[in-house]
XYZ file of C-alpha atoms in Angstrom:
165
model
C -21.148 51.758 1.768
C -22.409 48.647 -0.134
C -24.494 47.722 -2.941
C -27.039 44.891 -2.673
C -26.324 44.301 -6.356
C -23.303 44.556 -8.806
C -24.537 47.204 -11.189
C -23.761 50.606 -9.616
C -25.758 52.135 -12.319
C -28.936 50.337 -11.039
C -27.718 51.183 -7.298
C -27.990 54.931 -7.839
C -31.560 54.415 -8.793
C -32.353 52.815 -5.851
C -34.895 54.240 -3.597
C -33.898 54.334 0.194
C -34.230 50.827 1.861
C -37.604 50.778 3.713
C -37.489 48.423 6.780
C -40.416 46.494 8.015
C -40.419 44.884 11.822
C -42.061 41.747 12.446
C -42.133 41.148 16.149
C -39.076 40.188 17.314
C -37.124 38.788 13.833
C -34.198 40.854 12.673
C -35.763 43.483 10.032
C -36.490 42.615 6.628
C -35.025 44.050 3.755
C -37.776 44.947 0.610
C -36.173 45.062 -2.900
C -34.886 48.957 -4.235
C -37.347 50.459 -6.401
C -36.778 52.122 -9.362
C -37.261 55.843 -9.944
C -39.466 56.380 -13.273
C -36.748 57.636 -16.128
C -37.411 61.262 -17.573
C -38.767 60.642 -20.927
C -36.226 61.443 -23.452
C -37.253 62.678 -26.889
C -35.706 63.616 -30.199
C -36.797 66.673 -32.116
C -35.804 66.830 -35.847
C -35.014 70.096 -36.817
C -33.076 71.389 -39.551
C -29.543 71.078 -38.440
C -27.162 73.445 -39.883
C -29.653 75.309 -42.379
C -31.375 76.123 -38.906
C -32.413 80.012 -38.230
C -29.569 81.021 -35.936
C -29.764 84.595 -34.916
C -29.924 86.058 -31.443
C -33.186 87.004 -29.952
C -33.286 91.206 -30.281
C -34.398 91.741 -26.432
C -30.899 89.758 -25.803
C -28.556 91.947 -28.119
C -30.567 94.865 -26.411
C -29.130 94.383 -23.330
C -25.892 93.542 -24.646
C -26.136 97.150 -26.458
C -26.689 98.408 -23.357
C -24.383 96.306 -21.472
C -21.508 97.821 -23.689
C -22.796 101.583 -23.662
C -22.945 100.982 -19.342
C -19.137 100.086 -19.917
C -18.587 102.707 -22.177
C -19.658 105.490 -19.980
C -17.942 103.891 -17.022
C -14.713 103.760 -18.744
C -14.598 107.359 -20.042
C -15.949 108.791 -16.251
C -12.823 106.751 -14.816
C -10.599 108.457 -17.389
C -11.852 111.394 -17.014
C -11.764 111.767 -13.278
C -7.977 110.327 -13.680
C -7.433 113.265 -15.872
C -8.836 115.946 -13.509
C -7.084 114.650 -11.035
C -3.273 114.086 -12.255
C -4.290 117.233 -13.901
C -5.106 119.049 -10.397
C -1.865 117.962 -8.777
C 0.228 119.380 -11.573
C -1.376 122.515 -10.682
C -0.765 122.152 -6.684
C 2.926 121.491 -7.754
C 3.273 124.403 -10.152
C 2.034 126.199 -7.423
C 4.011 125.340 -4.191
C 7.240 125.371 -6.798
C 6.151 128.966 -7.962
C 5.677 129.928 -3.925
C 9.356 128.565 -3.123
C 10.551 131.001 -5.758
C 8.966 133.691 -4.300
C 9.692 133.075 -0.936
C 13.764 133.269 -2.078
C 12.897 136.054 -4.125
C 11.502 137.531 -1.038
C 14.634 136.187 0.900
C 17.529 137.863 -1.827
C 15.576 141.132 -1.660
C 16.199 141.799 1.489
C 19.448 140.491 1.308
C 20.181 142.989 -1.673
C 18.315 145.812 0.778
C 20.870 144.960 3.420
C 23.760 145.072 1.202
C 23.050 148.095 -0.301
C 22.360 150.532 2.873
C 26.097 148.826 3.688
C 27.519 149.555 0.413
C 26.070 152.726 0.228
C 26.713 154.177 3.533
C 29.013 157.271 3.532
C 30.977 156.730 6.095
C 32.187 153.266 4.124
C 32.571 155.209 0.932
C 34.596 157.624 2.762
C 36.864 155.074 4.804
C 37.215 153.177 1.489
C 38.391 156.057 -0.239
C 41.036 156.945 2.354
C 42.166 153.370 2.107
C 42.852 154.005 -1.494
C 44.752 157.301 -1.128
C 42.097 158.977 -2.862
C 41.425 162.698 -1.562
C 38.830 163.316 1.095
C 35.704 164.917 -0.145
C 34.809 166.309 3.222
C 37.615 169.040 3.250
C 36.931 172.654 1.703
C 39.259 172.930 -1.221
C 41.302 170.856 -3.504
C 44.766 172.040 -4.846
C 45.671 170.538 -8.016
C 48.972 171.500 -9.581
C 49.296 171.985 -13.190
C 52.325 173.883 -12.876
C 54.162 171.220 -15.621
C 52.116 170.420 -18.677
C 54.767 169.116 -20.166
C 55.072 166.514 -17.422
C 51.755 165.898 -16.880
C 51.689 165.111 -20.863
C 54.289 162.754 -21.030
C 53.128 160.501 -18.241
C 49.765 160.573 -19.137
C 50.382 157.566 -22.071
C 52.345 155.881 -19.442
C 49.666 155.374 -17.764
C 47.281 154.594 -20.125
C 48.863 151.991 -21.308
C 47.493 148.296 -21.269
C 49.274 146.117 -18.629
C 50.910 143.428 -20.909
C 51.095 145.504 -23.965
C 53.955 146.000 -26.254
C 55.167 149.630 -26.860
């Protein structure tokens, strides 16, 4: 794109180029005409001695600006405080249902165990094992016929495995 003239100052005020036709000559070119300038004026005021405080409508609505924020911040924290809150609570909860369900689990483990440690016929066979006396039969003999040796091996056996006499 060229300029007619040399000052591209003056060329960006220039108006569109109007063409005119004149039968059949090449067109002619009219000369660019100037835009009117915006008047610029000067106001003399009173510099830095000047009134400068803000308008009250505009710290009004930065008042209210800040409350808006505020009330949006503590809602946020809030609801991040209900909610970190509630999911402690659902894993208290599924934590406390584990422990119940093994509670629920040793029970009947401990059930089992102890109609099989308690059954008679194991206490008996047990026993028997053992060389202990059945309990089933009708009498038991004991002989005390020696005290005397019944006496002296009584603090034999008493005594401590290990122990010095």
């Amino acid at each position: 794109m060229g300029y007619t003239s040399g000052n591209a100052a003056f060329a960006y005020d220039m108006q569109p180029e109007a063409v005119r036709w004149e039968g059949n000559l090449s067109p002619e070119v009219r000369a660019p005409e100037q835009a009117p300038r915006p008047r610029l004026d000067v106001l003399t005021g009173a510099g830095r001695e000047a009134d400068q405080t803000v308008s009250p409508a505009f710290m009004s609505v930065i008042k209210t600006f800040c409350a808006l924020a505020l009330i949006f911040c503590v809602v946020g924290a809030a609801r991040v405080t209900i909610a970190s809150m509630t999911s402690a609570s659902l894993n208290a909860n599924a934590a406390l249902s584990n422990e119940i369900e093994q509670a629920a689990t040793a029970s009947t483990d401990l059930e089992v165990r102890r109609s099989v440690f308690g059954s008679t016929t194991r206490i008996r066979d047990f026993a028997l094992m053992r060389g202990m006396v059945d309990s089933s039969a009708d009498s038991v003999t004991i002989d005390v016929s020696t005290p005397g040796d019944a006496a002296a091996a009584a603090p034999a056996q008493t005594a401590m495995p290990g122990a010095a006499n």
